[in-house]
XYZ file of C-alpha atoms in Angstrom:
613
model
C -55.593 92.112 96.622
C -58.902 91.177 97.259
C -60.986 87.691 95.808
C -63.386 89.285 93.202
C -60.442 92.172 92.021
C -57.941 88.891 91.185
C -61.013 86.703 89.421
C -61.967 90.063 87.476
C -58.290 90.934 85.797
C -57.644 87.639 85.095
C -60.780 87.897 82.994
C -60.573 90.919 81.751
C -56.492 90.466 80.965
C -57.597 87.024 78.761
C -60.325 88.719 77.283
C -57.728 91.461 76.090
C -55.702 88.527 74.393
C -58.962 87.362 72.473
C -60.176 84.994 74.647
C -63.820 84.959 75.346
C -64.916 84.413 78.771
C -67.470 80.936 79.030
C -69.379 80.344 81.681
C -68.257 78.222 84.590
C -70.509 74.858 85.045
C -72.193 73.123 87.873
C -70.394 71.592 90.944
C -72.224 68.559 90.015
C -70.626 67.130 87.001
C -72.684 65.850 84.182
C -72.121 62.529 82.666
C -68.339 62.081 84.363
C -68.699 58.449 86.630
C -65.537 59.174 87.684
C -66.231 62.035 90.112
C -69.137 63.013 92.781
C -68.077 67.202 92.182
C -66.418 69.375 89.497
C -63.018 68.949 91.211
C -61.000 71.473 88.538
C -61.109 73.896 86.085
C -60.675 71.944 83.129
C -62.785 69.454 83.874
C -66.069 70.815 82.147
C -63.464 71.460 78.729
C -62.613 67.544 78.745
C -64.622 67.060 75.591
C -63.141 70.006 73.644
C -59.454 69.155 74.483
C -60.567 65.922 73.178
C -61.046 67.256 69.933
C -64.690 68.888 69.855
C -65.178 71.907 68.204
C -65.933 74.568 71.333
C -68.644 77.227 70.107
C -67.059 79.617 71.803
C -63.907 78.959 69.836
C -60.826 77.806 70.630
C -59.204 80.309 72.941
C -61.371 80.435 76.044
C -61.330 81.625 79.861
C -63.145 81.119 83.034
C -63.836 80.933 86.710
C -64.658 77.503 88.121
C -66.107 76.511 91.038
C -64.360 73.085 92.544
C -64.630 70.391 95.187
C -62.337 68.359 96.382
C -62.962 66.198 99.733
C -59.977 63.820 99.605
C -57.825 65.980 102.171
C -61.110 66.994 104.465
C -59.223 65.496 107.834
C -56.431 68.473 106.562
C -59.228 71.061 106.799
C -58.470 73.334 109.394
C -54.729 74.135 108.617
C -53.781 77.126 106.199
C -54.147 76.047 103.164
C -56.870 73.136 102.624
C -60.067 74.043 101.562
C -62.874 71.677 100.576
C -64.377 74.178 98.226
C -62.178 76.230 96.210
C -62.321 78.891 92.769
C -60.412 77.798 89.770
C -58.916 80.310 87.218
C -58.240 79.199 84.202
C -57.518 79.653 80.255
C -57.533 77.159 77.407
C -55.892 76.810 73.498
C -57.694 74.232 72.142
C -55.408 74.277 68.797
C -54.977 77.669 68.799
C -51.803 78.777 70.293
C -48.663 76.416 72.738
C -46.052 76.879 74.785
C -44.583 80.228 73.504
C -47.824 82.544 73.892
C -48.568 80.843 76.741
C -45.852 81.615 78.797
C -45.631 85.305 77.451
C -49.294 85.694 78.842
C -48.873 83.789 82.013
C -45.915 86.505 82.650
C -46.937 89.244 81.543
C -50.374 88.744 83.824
C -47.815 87.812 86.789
C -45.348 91.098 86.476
C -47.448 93.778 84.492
C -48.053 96.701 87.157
C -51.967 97.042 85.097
C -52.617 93.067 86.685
C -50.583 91.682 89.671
C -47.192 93.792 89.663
C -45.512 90.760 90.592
C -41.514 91.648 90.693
C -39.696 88.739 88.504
C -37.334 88.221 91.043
C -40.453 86.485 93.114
C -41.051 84.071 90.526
C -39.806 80.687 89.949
C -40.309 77.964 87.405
C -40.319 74.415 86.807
C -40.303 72.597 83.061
C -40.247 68.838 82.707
C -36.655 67.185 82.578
C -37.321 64.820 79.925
C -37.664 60.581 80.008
C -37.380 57.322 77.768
C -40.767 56.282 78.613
C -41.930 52.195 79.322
C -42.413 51.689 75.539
C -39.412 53.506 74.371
C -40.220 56.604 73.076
C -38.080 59.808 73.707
C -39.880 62.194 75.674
C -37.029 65.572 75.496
C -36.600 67.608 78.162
C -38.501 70.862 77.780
C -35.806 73.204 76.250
C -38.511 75.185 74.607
C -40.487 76.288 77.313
C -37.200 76.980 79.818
C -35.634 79.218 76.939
C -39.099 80.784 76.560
C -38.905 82.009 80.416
C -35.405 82.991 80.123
C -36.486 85.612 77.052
C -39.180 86.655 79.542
C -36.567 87.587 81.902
C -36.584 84.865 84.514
C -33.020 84.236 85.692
C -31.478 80.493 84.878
C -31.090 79.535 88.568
C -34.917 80.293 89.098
C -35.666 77.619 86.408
C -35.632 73.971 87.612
C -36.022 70.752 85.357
C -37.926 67.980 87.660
C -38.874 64.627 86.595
C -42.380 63.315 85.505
C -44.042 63.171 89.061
C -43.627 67.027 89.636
C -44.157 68.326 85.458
C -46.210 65.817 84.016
C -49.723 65.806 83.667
C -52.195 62.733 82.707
C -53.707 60.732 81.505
C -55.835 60.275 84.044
C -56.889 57.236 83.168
C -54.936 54.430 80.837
C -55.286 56.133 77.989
C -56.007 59.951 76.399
C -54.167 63.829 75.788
C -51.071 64.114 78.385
C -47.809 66.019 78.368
C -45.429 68.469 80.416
C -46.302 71.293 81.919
C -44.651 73.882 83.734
C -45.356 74.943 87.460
C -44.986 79.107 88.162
C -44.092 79.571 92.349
C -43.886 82.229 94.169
C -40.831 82.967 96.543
C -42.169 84.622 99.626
C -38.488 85.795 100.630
C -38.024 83.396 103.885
C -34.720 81.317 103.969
C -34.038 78.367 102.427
C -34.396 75.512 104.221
C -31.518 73.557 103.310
C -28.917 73.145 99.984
C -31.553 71.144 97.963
C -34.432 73.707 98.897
C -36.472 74.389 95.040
C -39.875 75.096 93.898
C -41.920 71.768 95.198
C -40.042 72.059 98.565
C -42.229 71.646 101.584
C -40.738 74.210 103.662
C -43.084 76.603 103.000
C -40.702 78.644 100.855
C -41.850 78.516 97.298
C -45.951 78.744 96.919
C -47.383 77.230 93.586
C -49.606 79.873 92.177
C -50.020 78.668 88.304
C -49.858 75.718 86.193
C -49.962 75.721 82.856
C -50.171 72.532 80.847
C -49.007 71.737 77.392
C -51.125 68.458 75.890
C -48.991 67.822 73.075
C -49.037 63.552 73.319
C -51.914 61.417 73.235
C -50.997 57.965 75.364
C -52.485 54.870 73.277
C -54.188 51.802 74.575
C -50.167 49.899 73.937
C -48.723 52.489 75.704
C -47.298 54.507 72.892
C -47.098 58.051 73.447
C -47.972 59.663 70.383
C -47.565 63.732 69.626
C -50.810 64.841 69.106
C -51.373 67.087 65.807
C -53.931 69.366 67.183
C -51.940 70.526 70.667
C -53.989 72.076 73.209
C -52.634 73.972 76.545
C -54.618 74.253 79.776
C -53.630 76.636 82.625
C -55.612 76.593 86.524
C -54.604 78.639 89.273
C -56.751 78.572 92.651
C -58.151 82.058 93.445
C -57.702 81.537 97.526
C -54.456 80.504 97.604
C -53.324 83.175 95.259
C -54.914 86.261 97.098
C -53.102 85.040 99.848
C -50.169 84.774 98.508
C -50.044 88.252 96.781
C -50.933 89.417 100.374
C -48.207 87.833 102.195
C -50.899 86.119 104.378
C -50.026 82.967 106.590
C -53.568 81.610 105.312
C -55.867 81.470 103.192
C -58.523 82.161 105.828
C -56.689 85.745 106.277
C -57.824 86.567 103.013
C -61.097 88.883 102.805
C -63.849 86.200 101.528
C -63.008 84.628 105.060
C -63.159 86.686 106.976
C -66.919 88.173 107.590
C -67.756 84.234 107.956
C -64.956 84.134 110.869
C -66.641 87.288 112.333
C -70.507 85.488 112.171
C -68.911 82.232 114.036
C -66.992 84.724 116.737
C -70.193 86.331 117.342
C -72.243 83.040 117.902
C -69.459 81.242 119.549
C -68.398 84.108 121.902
C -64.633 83.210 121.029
C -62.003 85.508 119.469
C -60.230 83.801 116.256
C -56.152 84.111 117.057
C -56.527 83.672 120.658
C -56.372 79.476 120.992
C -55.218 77.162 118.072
C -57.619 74.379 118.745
C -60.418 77.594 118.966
C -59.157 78.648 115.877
C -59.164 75.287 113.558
C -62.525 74.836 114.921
C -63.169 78.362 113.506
C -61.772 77.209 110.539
C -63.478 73.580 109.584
C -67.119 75.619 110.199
C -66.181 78.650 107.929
C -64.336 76.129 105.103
C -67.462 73.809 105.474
C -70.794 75.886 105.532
C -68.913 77.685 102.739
C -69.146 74.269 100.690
C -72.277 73.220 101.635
C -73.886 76.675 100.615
C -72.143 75.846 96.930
C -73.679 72.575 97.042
C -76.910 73.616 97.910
C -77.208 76.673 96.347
C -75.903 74.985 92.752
C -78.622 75.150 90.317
C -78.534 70.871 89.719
C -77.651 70.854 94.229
C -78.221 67.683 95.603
C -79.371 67.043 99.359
C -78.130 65.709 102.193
C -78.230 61.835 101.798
C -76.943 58.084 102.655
C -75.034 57.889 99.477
C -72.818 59.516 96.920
C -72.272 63.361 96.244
C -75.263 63.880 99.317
C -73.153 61.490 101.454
C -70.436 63.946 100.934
C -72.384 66.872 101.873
C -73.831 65.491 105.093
C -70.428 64.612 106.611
C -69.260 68.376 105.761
C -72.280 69.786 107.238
C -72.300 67.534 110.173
C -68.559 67.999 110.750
C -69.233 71.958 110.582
C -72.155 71.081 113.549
C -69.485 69.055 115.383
C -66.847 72.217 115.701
C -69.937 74.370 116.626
C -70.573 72.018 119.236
C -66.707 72.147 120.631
C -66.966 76.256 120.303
C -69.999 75.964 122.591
C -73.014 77.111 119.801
C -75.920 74.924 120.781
C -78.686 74.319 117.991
C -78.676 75.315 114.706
C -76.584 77.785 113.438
C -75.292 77.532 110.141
C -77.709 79.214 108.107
C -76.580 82.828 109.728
C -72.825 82.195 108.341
C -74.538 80.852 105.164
C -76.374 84.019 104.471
C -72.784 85.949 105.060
C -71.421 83.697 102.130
C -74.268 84.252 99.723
C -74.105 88.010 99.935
C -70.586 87.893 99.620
C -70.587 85.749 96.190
C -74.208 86.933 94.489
C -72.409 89.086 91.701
C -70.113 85.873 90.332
C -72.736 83.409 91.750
C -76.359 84.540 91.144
C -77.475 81.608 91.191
C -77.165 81.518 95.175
C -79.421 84.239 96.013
C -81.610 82.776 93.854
C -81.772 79.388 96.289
C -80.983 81.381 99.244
C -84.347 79.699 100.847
C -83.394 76.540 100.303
C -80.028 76.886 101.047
C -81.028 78.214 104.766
C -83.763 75.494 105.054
C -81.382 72.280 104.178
C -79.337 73.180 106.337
C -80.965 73.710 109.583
C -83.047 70.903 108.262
C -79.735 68.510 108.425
C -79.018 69.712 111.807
C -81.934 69.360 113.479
C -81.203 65.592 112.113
C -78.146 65.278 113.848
C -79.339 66.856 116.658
C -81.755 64.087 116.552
C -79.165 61.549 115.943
C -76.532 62.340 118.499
C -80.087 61.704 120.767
C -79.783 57.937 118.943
C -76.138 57.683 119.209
C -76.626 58.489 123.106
C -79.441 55.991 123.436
C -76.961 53.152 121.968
C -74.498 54.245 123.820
C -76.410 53.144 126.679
C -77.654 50.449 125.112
C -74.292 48.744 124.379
C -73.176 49.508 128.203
C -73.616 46.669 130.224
C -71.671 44.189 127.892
C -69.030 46.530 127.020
C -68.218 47.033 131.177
C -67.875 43.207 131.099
C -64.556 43.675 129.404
C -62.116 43.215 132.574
C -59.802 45.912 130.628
C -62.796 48.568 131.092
C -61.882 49.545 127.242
C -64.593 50.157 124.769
C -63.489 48.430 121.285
C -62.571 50.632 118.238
C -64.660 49.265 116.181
C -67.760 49.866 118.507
C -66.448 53.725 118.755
C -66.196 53.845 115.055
C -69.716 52.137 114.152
C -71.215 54.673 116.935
C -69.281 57.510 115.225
C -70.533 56.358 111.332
C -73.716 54.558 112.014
C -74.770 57.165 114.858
C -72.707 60.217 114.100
C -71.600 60.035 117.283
C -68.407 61.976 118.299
C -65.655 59.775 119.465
C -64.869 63.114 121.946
C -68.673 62.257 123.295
C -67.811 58.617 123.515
C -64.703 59.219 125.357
C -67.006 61.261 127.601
C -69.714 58.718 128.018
C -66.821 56.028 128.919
C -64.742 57.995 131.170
C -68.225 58.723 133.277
C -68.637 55.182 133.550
C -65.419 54.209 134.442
C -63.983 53.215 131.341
C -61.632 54.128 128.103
C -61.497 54.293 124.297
C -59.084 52.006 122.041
C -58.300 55.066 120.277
C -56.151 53.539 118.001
C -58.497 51.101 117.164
C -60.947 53.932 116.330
C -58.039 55.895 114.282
C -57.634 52.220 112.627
C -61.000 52.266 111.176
C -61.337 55.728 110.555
C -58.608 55.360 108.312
C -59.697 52.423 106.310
C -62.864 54.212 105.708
C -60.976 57.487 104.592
C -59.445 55.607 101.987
C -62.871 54.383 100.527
C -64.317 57.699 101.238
C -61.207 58.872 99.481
C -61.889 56.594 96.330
C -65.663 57.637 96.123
C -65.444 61.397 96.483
C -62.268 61.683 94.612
C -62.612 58.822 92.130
C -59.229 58.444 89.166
C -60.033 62.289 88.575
C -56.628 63.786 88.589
C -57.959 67.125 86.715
C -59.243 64.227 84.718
C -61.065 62.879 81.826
C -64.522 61.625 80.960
C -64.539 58.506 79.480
C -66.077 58.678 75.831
C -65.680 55.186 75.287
C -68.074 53.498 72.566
C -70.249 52.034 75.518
C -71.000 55.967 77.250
C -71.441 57.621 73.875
C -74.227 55.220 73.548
C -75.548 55.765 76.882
C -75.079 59.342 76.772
C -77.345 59.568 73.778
C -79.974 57.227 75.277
C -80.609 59.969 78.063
C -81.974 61.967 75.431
C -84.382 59.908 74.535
C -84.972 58.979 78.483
C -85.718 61.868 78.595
C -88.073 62.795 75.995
C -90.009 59.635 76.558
C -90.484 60.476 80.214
C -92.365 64.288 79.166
C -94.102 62.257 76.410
C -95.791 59.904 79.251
C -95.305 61.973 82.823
C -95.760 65.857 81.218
C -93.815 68.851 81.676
C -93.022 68.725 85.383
C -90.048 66.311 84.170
C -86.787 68.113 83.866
C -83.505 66.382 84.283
C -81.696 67.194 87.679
C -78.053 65.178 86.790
C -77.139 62.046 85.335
C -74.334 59.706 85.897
C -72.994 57.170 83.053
C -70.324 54.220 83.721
C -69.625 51.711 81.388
C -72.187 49.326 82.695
C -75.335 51.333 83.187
C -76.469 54.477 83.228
C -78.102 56.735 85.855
C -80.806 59.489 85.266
C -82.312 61.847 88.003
C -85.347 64.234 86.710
C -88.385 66.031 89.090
C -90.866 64.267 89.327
C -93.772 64.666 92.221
C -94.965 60.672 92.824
C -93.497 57.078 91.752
C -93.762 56.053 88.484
C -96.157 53.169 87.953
C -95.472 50.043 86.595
C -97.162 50.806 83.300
C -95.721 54.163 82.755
C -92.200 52.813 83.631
C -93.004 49.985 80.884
C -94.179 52.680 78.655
C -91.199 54.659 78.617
C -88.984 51.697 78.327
C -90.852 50.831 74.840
C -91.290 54.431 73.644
C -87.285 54.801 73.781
C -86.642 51.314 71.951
C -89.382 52.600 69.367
C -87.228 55.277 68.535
C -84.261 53.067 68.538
C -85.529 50.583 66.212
C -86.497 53.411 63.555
C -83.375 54.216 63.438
C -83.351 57.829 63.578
C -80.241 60.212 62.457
C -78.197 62.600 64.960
C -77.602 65.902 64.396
C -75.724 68.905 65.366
C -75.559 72.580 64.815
C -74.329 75.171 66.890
C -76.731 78.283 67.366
C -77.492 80.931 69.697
C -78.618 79.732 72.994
C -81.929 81.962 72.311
C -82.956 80.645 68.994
C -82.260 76.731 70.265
C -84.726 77.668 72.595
C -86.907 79.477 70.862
C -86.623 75.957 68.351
C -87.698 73.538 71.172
C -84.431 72.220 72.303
C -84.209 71.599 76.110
C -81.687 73.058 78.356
C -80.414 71.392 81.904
C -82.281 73.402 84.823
C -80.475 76.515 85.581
C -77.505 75.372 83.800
C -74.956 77.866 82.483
C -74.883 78.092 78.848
C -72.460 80.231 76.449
C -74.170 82.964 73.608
C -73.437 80.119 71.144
C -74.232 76.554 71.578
C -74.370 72.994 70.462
C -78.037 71.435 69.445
C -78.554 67.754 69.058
C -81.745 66.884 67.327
C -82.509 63.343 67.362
C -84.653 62.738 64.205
C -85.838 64.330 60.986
C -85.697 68.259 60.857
C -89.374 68.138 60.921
C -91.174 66.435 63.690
C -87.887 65.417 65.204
C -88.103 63.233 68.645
C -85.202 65.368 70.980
C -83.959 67.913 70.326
C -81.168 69.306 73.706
C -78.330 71.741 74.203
C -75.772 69.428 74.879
C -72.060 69.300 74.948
C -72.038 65.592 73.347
C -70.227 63.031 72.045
C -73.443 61.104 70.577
C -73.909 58.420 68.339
C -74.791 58.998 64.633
C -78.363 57.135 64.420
C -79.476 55.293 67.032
C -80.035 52.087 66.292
C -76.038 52.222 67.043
C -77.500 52.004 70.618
C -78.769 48.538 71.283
C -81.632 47.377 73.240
C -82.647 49.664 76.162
C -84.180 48.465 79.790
C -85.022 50.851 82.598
C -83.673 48.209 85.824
C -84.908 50.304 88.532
C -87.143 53.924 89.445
C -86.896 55.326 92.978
C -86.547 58.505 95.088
C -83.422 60.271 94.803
C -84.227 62.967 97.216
C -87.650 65.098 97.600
C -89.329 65.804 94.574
C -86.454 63.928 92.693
C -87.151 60.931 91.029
C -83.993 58.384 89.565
C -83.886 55.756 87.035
C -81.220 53.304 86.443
C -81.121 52.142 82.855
C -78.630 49.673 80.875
C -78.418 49.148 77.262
C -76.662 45.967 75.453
C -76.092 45.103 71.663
C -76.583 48.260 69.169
C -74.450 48.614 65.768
C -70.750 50.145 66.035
C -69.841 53.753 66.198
C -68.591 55.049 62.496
C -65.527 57.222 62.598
C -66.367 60.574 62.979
C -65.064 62.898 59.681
């Protein structure tokens, strides 16, 4: 089983049961403060499990990219990946737990898909609780009876408690419920009398999970079945190959391995000959494979000193790092990088379409660390003569962790640089900080996503439709080099990125400031249709930059019919008329990287929202 045959009969399987096939989104989530990536499947559907009407209907099916960066330290083993491919297919209303199952098995065992024998398969359903405020959560009957008519025997069914079959919210409030968990059994023993599906043993390999929202958890803490139930299923493409293929690793599987063979071939090292050879092997195959995503997505950042470009800095300086232990001196990556892009240009055009770029950030970013190591070494030196007044000879963690952030300086290069001049490293000290900066690191890249949901609070409806008129103001005073790159709402402010060649001036910042409360005071209506993605255009209405759109989409026109202010393709929620958005004031324009230009904007007062019909 190879990566592109399992992405393509999934697809084509869903698409047999009526499901039409969206497009997956951008690795830089839109309008979700909560997250620096698209870290799941699901996560570009959070509006439509919500309750909005989908165009594409309500039974629906995709590939996903997906970054995740909380587990990077576990890079390296045979499983993590930073970057990963999401499966997945949604009901939003129009089908539960029976059909779902049925198609979830029938892909699984059918010798036309994977041929899976049933035997291999185990389950898990949700055992049922009194939750905090009282209400009677059952156990899932329904969905274990609906496996055993499938044919899966009764002792390869487990019921497990909330933390293994419960999903959401993930934040206080919002859709939730059970799901159910489908492993494989790869045949070795158990390891013990208690050994079951969730087992860390290595036995039983999660390859699906299908989730049934059927509650909706209130603001009391009331969990309240939801009328219009919605079910939404993920399994990760790497992991699965490998599975199916009986490989120890997910780096045995084929997207791997031509990157493995470009790093053998500038390293000079043979993968499977040394374990610390080989996880270096690893980390640099796992990370220029991410950083080409990033890079190559059609909204990609840059490397930076903050957020989601903070994130892809470490990963490509951490790639540099491993090159540097394997022996590959100057840059490199872009040869492994080119590997990945032909590999992936049929389900991801849009990387041979930034191939340039691609190449030229990243050698860009490590001739920069080239440059700072140079720095790092410098302070090294700098620092010596008071650290060798120590009478313990041992250079403070905290001075091997501030060279190792501030610097980018390897603590192995430290240790080197000490042990030459007759001292030692408080490595624990160093593991001590590293670790308190994981966690924050942890916290920023991962944020309360947990699959997760965008908060469409009254406050971020508001701001979400005030980038509309951000950025119609901004082509109404700048021109039509302005095109939004990403924004990023929160509660308190919002954050808008758009190209833009110079600094805004004073006067033109103070001009689009008035132009958007102008169109606030009048008051104007909101509107929506959904139309082909051609005649929207064809109509005015903007689109994000090289975003992915379905056949059919939504249109918001801010204003009359005629001579209407915005007009976007836009997923929403908005407000009705905008004088439900308050007072607007643009707080602060920089760079955000090169030829990217950011405003920070916050909004206060504005009338209520009106319940939507």
């Amino acid at each position: 089983m190879k990566v592109n045959e399992l992405r393509s009969k999934y697809i084509e399987f869903f698409k047999s049961k009526n499901h039409v096939e969206i497009s997956g989104k951008s690795l830089l989530p839109n309008n979700d403060p909560t997250v620096l990536f698209t870290t799941a499947g699901m996560q570009p559907l959070v509006p439509y499990l919500l309750g909005e009407k989908h165009p594409s209907g309500d039974r629906l099916t995709d590939y996903q990219k997906c970054v995740r960066t909380g587990d990077i330290d576990s890079v390296g083993d045979a499983s993590h990946l930073t970057f990963f491919e999401m499966l997945g297919n949604w009901s939003l209303g129009a089908y539960f737990k029976q059909e779902s199952i049925a198609y979830s098995f029938e892909f699984l065992t059918s010798p036309k898909y994977l041929g899976i024998p049933k035997e291999k398969l185990n389950v898990t359903v949700f055992a049922g609780e009194k939750t905090a405020d009282g209400t009677e959560i059952p156990r899932d009957e329904e969905a274990a009876a609906r496996w055993e008519e499938m044919g899966i025997a009764k002792d390869h069914i487990f019921f497990l408690p909330r933390e293994d079959n419960w999903w959401g919210p993930a934040g206080q409030t919002g859709p939730c419920g059970p799901d159910t968990e489908i492993f494989y059994d790869n045949g070795q023993p158990k390891c013990g009398p208690d050994c079951r599906p969730g087992c860390h043993c290595g036995k039983y390999l999660e390859i699906w999970n299908n989730v049934f929202m059927g509650y909706n958890k209130d603001a009391q803490g009331h969990y309240n079945e939801m009328e219009r139930k919605c079910v939404d299923t993920g399994m990760g493409v790497e992991r699965t190959v490998s599975v199916l293929n009986g490989q120890k690793s997910v780096y045995e599987t084929d997207v791997f391995q031509p990157i493995i063979k470009s790093i053998e071939e500038l390293s000079g090292k043979k993968y499977g000959e040394n374990e610390a050879d080989d996880t270096a092997i690893r980390i640099i195959a796992d990370h220029v494979r991410t950083a080409t995503f990033i890079l190559g997505d059609p909204q990609g950042v840059t490397p930076a000193r903050t957020g989601a470009g903070y994130i892809l800095r470490r990963i490509i300086r951490r790639a540099v790092r491993y090159g540097r232990k394997l022996g590959i001196e100057g840059s490199f990556l872009a040869k492994p990088a080119g590997i990945i892009i032909e590999e992936y240009k049929e389900a991801y055009p849009e990387l041979p379409e930034h191939e340039a770029f691609v190449k030229e950030q990243l050698t860009l970013e490590e001739e920069k660390f080239g440059k700072t190591l140079k720095s790092g070494e410098n302070e090294f030196q700098k620092l010596l003569p008071n650290l060798q007044k120590n009478p313990k000879k041992i250079i403070p963690g905290r001075v091997a962790f501030r060279l190792y952030d501030t610097f980018g300086f390897p603590i192995e290069i430290t240790e080197e640089m000490a042990k030459e001049n007759g001292m030692s490293v408080d490595i624990e000290g160093f593991k001590a900080e590293e670790k308190k900066h994981q966690e924050e690191s942890r916290s920023l890249s991962a944020g309360t996503f947990k699959g997760g949901l965008v908060d469409h609070s009254e406050i971020t409806t508001k701001y979400h439709t005030a980038t509309h008129l951000l950025q119609q103001a901004l082509v109404n005073v700048l021109g039509d080099e302005v095109a939004q790159k990403g924004s990023n709402i929160t509660a308190e402010r919002m954050r808008f990125d758009f190209s833009f060649h110079r600094a805004m001036t004073k006067e033109e910042i103070a001009q689009v400031e008035a132009i958007v409360n102008e169109q606030i005071q009048k008051d104007l209506p909101v509107s929506m249709e959904v139309m082909p993605l051609e005649q929207a255009r064809s109509e005015g209405a903007r689109a994000l930059f090289g975003e992915k759109y379905e056949s059919q989409v939504k249109v918001y026109t801010i204003g009359p019919k005629e001579g209407w202010f915005s007009k976007e393709v836009c997923g929403g929620p908005h407000v009705q008329h905008t004088a439900q958005i308050g007072k607007f004031k643009i707080v602060k324009e920089q760079s955000s990287s090169a030829g990217v230009r950011r405003i920070r904007a916050t909004i206060e007062g504005g009338l209520p929202l009106e319940k939507q019909a």
